[in-house]
Short mmCIF file of C-alpha atoms and ligand atoms in Angstrom, two decimals:
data_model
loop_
_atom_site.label_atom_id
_atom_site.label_comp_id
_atom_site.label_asym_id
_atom_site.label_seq_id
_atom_site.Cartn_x
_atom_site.Cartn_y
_atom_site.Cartn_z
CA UNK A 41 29.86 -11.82 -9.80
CA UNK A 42 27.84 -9.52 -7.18
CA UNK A 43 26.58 -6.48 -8.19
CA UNK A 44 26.19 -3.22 -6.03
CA UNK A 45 22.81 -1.05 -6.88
CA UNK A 46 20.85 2.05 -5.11
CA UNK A 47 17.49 0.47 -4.81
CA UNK A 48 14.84 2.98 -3.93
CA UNK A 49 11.72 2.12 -1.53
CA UNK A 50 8.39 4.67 -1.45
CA UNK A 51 5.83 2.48 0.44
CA UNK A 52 3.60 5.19 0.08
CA UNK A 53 0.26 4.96 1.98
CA UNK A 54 -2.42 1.96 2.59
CA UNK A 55 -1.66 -1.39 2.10
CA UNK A 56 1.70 0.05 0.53
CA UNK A 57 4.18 -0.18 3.00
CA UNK A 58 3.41 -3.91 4.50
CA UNK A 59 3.51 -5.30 0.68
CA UNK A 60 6.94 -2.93 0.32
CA UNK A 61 8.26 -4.27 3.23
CA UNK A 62 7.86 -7.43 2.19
CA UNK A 63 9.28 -7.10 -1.64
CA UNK A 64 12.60 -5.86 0.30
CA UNK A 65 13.02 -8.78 2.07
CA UNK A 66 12.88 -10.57 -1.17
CA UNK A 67 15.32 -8.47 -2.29
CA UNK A 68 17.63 -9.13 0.71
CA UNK A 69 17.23 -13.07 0.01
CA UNK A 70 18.33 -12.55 -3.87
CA UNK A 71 21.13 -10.52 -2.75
CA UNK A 72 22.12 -13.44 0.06
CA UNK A 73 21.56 -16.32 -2.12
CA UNK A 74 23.39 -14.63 -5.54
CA UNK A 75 25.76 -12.07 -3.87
CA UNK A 76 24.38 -9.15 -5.23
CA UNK A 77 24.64 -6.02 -2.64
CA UNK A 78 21.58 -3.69 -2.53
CA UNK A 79 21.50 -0.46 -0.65
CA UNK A 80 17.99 1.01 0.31
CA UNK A 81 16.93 4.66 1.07
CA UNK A 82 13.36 5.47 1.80
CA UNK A 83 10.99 8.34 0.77
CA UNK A 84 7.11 9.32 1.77
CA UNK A 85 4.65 10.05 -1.33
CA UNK A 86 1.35 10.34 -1.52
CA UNK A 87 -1.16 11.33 1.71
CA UNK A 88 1.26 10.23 4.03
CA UNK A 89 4.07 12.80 2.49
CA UNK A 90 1.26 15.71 2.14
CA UNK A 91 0.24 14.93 6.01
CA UNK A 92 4.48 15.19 6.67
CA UNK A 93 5.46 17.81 4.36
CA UNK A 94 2.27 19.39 2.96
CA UNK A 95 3.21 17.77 -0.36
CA UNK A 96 2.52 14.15 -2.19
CA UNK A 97 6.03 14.68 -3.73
CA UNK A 98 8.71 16.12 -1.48
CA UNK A 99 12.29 17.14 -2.98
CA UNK A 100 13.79 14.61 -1.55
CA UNK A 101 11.95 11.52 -2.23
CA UNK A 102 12.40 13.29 -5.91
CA UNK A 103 16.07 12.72 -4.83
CA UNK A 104 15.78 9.27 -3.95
CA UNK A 105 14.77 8.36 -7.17
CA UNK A 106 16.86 10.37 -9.37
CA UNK A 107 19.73 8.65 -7.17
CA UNK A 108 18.26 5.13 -8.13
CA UNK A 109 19.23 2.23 -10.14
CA UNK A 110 15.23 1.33 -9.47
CA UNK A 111 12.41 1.97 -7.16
CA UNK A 112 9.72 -0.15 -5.46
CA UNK A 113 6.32 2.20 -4.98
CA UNK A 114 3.63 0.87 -2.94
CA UNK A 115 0.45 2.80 -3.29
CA UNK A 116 -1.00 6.24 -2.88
CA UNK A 117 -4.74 7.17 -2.19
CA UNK A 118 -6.48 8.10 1.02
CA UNK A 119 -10.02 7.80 1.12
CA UNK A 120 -10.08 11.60 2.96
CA UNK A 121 -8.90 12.64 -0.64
CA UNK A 122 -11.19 10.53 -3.07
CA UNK A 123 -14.18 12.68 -1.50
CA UNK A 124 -13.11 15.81 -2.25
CA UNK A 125 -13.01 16.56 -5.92
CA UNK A 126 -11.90 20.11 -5.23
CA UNK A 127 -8.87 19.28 -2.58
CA UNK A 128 -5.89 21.54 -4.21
CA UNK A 129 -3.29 19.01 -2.94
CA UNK A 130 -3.87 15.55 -3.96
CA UNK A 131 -1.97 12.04 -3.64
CA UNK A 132 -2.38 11.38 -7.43
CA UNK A 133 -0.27 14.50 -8.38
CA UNK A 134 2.65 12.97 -6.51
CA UNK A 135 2.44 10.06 -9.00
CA UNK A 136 1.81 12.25 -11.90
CA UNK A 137 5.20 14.64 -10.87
CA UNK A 138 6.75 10.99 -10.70
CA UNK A 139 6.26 10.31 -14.02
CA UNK A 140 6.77 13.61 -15.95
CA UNK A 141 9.99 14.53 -13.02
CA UNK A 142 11.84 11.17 -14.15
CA UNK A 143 10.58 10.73 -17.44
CA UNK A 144 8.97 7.30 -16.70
CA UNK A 145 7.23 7.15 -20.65
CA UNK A 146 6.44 3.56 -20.88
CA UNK A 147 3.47 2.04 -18.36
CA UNK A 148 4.25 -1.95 -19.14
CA UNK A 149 1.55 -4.15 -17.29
CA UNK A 150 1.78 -7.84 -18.21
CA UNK A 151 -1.67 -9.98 -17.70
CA UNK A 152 -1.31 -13.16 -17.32
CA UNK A 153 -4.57 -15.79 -16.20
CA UNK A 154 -3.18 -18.17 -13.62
CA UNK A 155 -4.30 -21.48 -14.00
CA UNK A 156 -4.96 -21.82 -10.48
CA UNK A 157 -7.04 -18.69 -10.31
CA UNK A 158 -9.30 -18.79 -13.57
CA UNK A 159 -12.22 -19.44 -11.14
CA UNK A 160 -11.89 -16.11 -9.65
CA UNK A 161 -12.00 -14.49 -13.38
CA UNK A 162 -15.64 -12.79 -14.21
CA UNK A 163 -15.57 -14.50 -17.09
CA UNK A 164 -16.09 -18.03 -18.47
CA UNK A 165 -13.08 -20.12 -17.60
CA UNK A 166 -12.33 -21.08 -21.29
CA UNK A 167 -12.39 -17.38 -22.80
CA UNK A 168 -9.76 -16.38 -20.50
CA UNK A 169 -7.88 -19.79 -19.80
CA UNK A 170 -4.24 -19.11 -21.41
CA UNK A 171 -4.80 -15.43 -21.97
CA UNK A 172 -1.27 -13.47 -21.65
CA UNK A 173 -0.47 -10.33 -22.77
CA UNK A 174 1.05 -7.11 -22.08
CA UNK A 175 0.21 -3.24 -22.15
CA UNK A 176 2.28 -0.87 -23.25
CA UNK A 177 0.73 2.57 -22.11
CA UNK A 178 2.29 5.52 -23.05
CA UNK A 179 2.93 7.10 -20.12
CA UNK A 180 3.84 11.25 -20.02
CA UNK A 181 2.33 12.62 -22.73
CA UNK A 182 -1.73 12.85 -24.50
CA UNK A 183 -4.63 14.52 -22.51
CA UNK A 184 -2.90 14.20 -18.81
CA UNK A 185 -0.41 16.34 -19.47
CA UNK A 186 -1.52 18.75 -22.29
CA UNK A 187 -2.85 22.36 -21.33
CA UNK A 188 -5.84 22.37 -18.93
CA UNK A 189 -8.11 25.23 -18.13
CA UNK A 190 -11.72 26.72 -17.52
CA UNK A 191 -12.61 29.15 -19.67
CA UNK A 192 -15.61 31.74 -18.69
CA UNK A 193 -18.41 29.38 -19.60
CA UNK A 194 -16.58 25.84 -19.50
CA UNK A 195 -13.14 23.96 -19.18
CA UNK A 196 -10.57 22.27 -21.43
CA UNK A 197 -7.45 19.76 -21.57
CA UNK A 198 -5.86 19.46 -24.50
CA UNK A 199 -4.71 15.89 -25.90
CA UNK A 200 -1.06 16.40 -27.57
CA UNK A 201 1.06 13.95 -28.75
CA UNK A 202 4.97 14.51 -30.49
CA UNK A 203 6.11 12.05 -33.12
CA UNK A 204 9.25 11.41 -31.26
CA UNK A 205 7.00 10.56 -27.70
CA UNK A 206 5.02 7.88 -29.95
CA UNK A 207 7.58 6.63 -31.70
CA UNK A 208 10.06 5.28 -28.36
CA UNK A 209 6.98 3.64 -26.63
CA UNK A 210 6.62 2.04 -29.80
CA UNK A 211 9.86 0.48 -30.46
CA UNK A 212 9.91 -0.93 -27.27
CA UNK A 213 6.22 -2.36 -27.84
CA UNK A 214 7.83 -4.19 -30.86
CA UNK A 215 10.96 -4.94 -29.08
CA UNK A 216 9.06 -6.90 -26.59
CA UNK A 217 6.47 -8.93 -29.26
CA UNK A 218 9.59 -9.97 -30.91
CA UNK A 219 10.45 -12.07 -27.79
CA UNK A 220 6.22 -12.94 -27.78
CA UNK A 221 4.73 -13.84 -29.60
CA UNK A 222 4.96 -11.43 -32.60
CA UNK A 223 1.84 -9.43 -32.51
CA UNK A 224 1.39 -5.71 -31.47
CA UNK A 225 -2.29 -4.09 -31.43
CA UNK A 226 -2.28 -0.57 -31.74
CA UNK A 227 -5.41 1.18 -29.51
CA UNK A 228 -6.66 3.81 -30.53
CA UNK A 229 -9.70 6.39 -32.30
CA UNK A 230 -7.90 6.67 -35.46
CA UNK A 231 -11.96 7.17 -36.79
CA UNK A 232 -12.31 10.52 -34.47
CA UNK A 233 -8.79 11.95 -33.17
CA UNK A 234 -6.01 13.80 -34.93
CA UNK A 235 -3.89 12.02 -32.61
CA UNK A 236 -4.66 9.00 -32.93
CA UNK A 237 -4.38 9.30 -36.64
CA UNK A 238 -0.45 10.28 -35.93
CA UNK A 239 0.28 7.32 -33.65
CA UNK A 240 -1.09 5.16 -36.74
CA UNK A 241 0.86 6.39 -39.25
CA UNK A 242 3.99 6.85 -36.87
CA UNK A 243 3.48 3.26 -35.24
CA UNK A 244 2.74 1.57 -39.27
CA UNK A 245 5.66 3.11 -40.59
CA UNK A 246 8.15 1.91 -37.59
CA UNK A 247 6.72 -1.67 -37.72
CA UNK A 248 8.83 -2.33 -41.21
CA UNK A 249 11.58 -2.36 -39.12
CA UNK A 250 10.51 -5.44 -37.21
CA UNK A 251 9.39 -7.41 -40.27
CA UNK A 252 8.79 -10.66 -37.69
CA UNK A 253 6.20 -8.70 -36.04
CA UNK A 254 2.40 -8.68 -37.04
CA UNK A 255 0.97 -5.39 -36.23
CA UNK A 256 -3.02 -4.59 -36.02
CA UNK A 257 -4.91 -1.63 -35.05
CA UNK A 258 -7.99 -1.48 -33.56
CA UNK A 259 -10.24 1.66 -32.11
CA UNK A 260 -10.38 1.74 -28.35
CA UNK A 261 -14.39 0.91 -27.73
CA UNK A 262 -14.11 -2.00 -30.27
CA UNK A 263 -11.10 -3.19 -28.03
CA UNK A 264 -12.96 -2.86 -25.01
CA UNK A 265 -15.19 -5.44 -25.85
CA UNK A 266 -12.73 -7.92 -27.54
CA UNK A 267 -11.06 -7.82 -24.46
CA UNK A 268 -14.37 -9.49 -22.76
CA UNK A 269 -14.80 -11.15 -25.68
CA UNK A 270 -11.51 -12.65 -26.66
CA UNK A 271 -8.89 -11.81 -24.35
CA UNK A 272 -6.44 -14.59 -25.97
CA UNK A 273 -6.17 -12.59 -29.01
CA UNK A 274 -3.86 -9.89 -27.62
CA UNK A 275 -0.50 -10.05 -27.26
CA UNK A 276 1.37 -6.91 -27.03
CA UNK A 277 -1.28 -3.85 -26.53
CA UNK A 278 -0.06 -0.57 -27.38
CA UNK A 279 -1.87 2.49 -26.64
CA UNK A 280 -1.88 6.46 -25.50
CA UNK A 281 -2.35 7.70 -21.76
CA UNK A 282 -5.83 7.63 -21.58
CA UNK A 283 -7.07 5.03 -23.18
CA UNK A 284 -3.80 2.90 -21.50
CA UNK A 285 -5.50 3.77 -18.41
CA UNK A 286 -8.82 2.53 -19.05
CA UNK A 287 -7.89 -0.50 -20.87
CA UNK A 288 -5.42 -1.63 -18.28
CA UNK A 289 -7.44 -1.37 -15.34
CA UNK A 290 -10.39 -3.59 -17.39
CA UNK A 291 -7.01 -6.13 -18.26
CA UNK A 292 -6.54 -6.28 -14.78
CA UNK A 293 -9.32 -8.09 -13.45
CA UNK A 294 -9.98 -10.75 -16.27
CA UNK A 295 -6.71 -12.88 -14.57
CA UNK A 296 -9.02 -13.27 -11.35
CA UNK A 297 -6.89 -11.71 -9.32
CA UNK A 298 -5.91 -7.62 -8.98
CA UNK A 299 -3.88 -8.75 -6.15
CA UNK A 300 -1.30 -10.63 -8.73
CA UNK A 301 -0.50 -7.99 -11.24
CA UNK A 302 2.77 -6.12 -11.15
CA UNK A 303 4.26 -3.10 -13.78
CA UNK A 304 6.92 -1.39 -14.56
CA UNK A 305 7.13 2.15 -15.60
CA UNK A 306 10.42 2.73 -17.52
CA UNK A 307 12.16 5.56 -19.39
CA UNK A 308 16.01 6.47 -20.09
CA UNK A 309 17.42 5.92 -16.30
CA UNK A 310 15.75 5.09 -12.84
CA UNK A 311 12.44 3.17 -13.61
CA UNK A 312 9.38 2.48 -11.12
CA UNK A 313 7.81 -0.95 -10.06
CA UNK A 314 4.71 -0.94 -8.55
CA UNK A 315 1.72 -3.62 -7.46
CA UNK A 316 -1.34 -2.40 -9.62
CA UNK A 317 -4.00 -2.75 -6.63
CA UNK A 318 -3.71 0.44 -5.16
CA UNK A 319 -3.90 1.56 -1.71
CA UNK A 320 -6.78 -0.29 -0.31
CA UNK A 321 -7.08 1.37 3.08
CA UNK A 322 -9.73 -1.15 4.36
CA UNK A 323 -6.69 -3.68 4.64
CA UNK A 324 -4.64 -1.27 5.93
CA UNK A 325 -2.63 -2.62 9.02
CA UNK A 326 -4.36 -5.88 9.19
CA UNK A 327 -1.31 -7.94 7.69
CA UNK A 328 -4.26 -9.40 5.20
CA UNK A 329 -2.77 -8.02 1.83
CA UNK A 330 -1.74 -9.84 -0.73
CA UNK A 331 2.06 -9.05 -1.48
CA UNK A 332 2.33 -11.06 -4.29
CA UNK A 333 1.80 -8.29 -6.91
CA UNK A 334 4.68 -6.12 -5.39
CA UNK A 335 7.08 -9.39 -5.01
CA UNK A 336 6.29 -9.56 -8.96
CA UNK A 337 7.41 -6.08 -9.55
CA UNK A 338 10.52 -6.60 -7.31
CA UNK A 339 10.94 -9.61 -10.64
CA UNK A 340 10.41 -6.87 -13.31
CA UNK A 341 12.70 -4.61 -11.19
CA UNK A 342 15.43 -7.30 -11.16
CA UNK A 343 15.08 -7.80 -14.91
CA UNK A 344 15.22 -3.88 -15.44
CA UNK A 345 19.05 -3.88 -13.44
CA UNK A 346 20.04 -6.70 -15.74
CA UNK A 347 19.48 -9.55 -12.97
CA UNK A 348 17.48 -11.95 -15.07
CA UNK A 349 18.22 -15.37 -13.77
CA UNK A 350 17.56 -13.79 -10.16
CA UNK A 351 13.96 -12.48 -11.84
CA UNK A 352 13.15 -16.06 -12.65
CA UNK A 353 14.00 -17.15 -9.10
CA UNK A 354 11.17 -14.33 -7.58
CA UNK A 355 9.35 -15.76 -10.51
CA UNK A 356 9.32 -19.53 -9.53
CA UNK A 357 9.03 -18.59 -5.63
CA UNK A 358 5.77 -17.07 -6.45
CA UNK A 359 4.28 -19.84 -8.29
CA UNK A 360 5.40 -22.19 -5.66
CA UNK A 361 3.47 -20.16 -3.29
CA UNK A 362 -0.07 -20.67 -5.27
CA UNK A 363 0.72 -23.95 -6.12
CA UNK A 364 0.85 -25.17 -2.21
CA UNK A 365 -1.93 -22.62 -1.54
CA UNK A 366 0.84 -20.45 0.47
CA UNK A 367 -1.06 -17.13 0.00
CA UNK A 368 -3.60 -14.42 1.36
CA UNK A 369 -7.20 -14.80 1.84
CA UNK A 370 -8.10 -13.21 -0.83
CA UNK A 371 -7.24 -16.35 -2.98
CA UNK A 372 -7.57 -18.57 -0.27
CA UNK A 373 -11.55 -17.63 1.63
CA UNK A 374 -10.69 -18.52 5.71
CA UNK A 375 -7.77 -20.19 4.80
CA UNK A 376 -5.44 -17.24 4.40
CA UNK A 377 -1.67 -16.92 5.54
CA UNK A 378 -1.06 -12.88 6.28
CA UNK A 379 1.03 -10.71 4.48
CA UNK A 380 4.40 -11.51 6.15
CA UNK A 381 3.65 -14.93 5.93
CA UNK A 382 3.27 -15.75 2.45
CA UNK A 383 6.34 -13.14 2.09
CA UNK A 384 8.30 -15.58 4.42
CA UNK A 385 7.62 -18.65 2.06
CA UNK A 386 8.67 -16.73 -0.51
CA UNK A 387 12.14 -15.69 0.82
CA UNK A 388 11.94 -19.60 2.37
CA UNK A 389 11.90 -20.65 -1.69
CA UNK A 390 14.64 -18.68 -2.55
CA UNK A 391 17.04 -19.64 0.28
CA UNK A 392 16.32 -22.95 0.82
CA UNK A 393 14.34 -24.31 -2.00
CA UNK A 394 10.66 -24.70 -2.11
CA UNK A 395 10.05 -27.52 0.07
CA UNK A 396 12.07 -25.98 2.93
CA UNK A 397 8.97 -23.17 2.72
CA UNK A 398 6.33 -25.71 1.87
CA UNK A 399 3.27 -25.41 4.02
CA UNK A 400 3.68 -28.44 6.46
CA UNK A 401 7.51 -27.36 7.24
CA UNK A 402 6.23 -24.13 8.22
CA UNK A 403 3.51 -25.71 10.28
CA UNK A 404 5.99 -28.21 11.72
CA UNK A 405 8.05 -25.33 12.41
CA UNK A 406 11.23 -27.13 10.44
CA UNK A 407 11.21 -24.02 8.00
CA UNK A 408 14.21 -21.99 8.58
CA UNK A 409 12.97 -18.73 8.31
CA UNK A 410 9.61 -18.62 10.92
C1 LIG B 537 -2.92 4.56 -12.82
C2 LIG B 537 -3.80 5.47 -12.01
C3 LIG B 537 -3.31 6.91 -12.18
C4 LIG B 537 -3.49 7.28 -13.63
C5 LIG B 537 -4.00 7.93 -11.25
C6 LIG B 537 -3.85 7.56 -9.80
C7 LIG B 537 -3.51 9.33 -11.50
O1 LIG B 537 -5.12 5.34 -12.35
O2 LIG B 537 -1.71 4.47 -12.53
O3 LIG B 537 -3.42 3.95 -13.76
O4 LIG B 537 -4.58 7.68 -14.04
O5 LIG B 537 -2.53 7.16 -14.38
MG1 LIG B 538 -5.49 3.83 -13.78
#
């Protein structure tokens, strides 16, 4: 049976709205091929909604979201920004109104080393080969959005957390190593921070519900280093704002590829899927980004609205598309397809099939879609 869903779309600014416009059209090809009927409204965040409306986060892109069953985001970040510490409007405090507006608690970022790709990794092929885990990063609370202020000789931000804010991240931290593979590892400076110390005893005492689960803690600088040093150990991270932030960014790049990893930021209703990588306004308009990390979101999007066997379609499509070397130049040096391109094969897989997208069809031009 079809199903009918508001799908929001903020391509945002950058690279953002060629890799956005390319996870709709895999949207339109899951709703084709399974019946499903998705209706899209748009809305501008970041610099390109400040240089509209004179703010990263108008009303009505608010709107848009609120009105969602789900919403694709792009990127934000303008270089014009990034050099001016003082600027009193900023790109990043549309995302950060995002998250607090719509209550998006949990950050989840899966990291998972690609075979194909462990020769990108910076670091030897056999620490990292079958590393997979995920990071749960708490998402609207701790030192981003405690009390900030200068005071006459210096400045403050407060780091505050609520029992109930640590313990719903955490249930659905255990929630998802139950379907792992049983292990969560609790980040944090349990040795220094009052706060910390609460999401230990919180997080220790809610882990005797899930009696399958193993659960470990370990202080955030020690975990920086096992995650050089032993990235296999980890299964399901789960951490504060800050130190989420830090430790996902240094998760991201031990896969080989930033351009691969999607995430999901959920909380009660709407949630947000977004491509990790950013805005990268070097690529911008060149058709040269990689889209695969947004097409991966559109997966955890379709999971989020219940579509699961439709997620492991997006799912396959992608892997079809590294394993026939149907992807951008970043993975592929002077032998790149562009954006739309490896989008097409994609769409291609999930019509058709993958040989119908395979690279000699296309080339033959016996590929439906080009
Ligand atoms: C992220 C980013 C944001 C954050 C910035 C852009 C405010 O680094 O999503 O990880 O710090 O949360
Ligand atoms: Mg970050």
């Amino acid at each position: 049976m079809g199903v009918k869903k508001k799908i929001g779309m903020l391509p945002g600014d950058g690279i953002g709205p060629e890799v956005v416009a390319e996870g709709r059209k895999v949207l339109e090809a899951i709703a084709e091929r399974f019946g499903h009927s998705f209706e899209f409204s748009y809305g501008d965040v970041g610099a390109v909604a400040i240089d509209n409306t004179g703010t990263p986060l108008p009303d009505e892109t608010l709107a848009v979201c609120e009105q969602s069953d789900a919403f694709l985001f792009g990127a934000i970040g303008d270089p014009k920004y990034d050099n001016d510490p003082s600027a009193k409007v900023r790109p990043e405090q549309g995302l950060l109104k995002l998250r607090k507006s719509l209550g998006l608690f949990a950050n989840i970022r899966p990291v998972t080393a690609y075979d194909s790709l462990l020769h990108m990794s910076p670091l030897k092929v056999d620490r990292v080969k079958g590393a997979d885990f995920v990071v749960y990063r708490e998402l609207t609370g701790g030192i981003y959005f405690g009390e900030k202020g200068r005071t006459e000789d210096g400045a403050y931000d407060h780091c505050t957390y609520s029992n109930y804010e640590i313990d719903r991240i955490a249930h659905l931290a255990f929630k998802s190593a139950e379907n792992r593979n049983k292990k969560v590892t609790l980040i944090d400076k349990a040795n220094v921070l009052e706060t910390s110390r609460l999401w230990r005893e919180r997080v220790t005492a809610i882990a005797k519900d899930y009696p399958e689960v193993t659960l470990e803690a370990m202080f955030v600088d020690n975990a920086a280093m096992q995650m050089i040093q032993n990235p296999k150990q980890f299964d399901v991270i789960l951490t504060e704002n800050m130190f989420g932030d830090i430790i996902s960014d240094e998760a991201s790049v031990i896969g080989g590829s930033l351009g691969l990893l999607p995430s999901a930021s959920i909380g009660d209703k709407t949630g947000m899927f977004e491509p990790i990588h950013g805005s990268y306004p070097q690529a911008a308009g060149k058709n040269i980004a990689n889209p695969l990390a947004t097409i991966l979101s559109v997966a955890m999007l379709l999971d989020h609205i219940g579509l699961i066997d439709e997620a492991i379609e997006v799912r396959q499509a992608v892997n079809a598309s590294l394993r026939n070397g149907l992807v951008t130049e970043d993975l592929a040096k002077n032998q790149g397809y562009g954006t739309d391109r490896v989008g097409d094969f994609i769409v291609n897989c999930i019509l058709d099939g993958e040989e119908s997208g395979s690279q000699s069809n296309i080339e033959a031009g016996l590929s439906t879609i080009i």
